[in-house]
C-alpha positions as semicolon CSV with decimal commas, in nm:
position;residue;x (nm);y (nm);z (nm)
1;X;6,783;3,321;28,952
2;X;7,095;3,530;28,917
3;X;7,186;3,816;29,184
4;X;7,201;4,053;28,898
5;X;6,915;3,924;28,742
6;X;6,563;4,017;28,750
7;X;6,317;3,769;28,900
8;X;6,049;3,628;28,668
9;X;5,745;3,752;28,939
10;X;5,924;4,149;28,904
11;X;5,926;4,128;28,578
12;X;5,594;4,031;28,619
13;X;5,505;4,284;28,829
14;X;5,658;4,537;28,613
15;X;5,482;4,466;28,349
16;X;5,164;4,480;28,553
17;X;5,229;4,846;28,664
18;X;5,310;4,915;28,284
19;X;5,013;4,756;28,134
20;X;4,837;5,002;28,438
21;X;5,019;5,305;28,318
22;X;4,918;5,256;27,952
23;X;4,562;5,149;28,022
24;X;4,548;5,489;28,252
25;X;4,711;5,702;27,924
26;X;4,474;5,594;27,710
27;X;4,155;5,628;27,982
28;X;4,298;5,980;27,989
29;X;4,357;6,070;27,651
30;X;3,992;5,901;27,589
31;X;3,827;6,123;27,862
32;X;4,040;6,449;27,692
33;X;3,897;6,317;27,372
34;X;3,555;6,288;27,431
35;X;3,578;6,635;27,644
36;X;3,694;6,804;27,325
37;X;3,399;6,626;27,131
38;X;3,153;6,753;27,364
39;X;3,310;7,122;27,371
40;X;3,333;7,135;26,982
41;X;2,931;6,987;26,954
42;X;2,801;7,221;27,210
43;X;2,942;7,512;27,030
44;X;2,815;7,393;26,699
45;X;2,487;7,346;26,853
46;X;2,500;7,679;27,013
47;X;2,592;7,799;26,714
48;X;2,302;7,678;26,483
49;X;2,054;7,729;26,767
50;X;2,214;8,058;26,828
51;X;2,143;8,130;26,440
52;X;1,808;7,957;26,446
53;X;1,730;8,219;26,705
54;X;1,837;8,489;26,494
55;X;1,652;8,370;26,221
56;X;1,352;8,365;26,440
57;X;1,371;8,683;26,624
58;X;1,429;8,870;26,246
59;X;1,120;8,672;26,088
60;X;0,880;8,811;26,417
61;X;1,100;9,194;26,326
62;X;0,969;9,138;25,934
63;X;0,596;9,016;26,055
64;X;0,580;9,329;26,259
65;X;0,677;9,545;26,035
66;X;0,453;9,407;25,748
67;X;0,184;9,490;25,970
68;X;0,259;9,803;26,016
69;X;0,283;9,886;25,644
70;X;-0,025;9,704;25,573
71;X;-0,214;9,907;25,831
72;X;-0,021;10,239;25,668
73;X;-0,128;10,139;25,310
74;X;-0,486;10,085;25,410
75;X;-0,470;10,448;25,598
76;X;-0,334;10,586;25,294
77;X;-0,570;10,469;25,059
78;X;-0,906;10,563;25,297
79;X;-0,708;10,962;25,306
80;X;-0,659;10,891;24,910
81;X;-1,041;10,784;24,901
82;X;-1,101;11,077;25,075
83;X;-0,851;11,344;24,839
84;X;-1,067;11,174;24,579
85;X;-1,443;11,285;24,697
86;X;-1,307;11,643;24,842
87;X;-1,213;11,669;24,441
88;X;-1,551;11,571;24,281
89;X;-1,757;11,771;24,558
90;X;-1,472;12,083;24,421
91;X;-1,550;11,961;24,049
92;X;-1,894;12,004;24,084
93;X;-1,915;12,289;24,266
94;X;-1,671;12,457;24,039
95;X;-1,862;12,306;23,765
96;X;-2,154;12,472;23,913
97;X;-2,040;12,788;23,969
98;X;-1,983;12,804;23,529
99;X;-2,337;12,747;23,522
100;X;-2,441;13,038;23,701
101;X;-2,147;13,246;23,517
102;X;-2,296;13,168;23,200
103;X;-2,657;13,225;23,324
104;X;-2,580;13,543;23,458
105;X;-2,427;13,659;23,103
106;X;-2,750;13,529;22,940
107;X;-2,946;13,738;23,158
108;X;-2,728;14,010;23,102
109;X;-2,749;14,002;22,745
110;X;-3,108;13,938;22,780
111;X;-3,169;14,225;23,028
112;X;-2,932;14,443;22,724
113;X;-3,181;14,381;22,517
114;X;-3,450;14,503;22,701
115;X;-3,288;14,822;22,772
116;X;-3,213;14,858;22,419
117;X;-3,607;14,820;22,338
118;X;-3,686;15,014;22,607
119;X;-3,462;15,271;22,456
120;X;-3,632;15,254;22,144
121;X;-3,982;15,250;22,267
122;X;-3,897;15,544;22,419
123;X;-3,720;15,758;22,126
124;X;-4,028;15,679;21,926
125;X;-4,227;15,824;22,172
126;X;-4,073;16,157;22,181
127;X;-4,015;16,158;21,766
């Protein structure tokens, strides 16, 4: 061994506490690593659940809302069903109140008549 030499058992030793330092690196940088893994999956995953949920919450929004039309269409067609009868009962009676239009002009004409023969009668009594 020289006195300006290194001993074989330091550089030993050395090499030891290098072999420690790199082994502790890459235990870090591995720990970083899978730190940064697990950060960039639980965003992803909040991110699809996050959009799952959306999905979700706007299919129960639609379902709702279909409802709601369906029961507004069937309201609308029982008023419609409704519009639809007040009209025939208005037909008819409209249809009803020609009839006794035109029976009252037949008995007018009718009741014309008589008058007229009555007329008659009565100038040939008197001639």
């Amino acid at each position: 061994m020289s006195a300006g030499g290194v001993s074989l058992s330091q550089l030993y030793h050395m090499h030891e506490k290098k072999q420690e330092r790199v082994r502790d690196d890459i235990e870090k940088t591995r720990r970083t690593v899978i730190a940064d893994v697990e950060r960039v999956t639980e965003g992803l995953v909040e991110d699809v659940n996050g959009g799952a949920a959306k999905i979700f919450l706007n299919q129960r929004v639609i379902e709702k809302e279909s409802r709601q039309l369906d029961a507004q269409c069937s309201k609308l067609n029982k008023q419609s069903e409704q519009w639809m009868r007040l009209l025939d009962g208005f037909n008819d009676a409209l249809k009803e109140v020609g009839d006794v239009e035109n029976w009252s002009r037949v008995i007018e004409n009718d009741m014309k008549d008589v008058v007229q023969i009555l007329e008659f009668v009565h100038k040939q009594q008197y001639i």
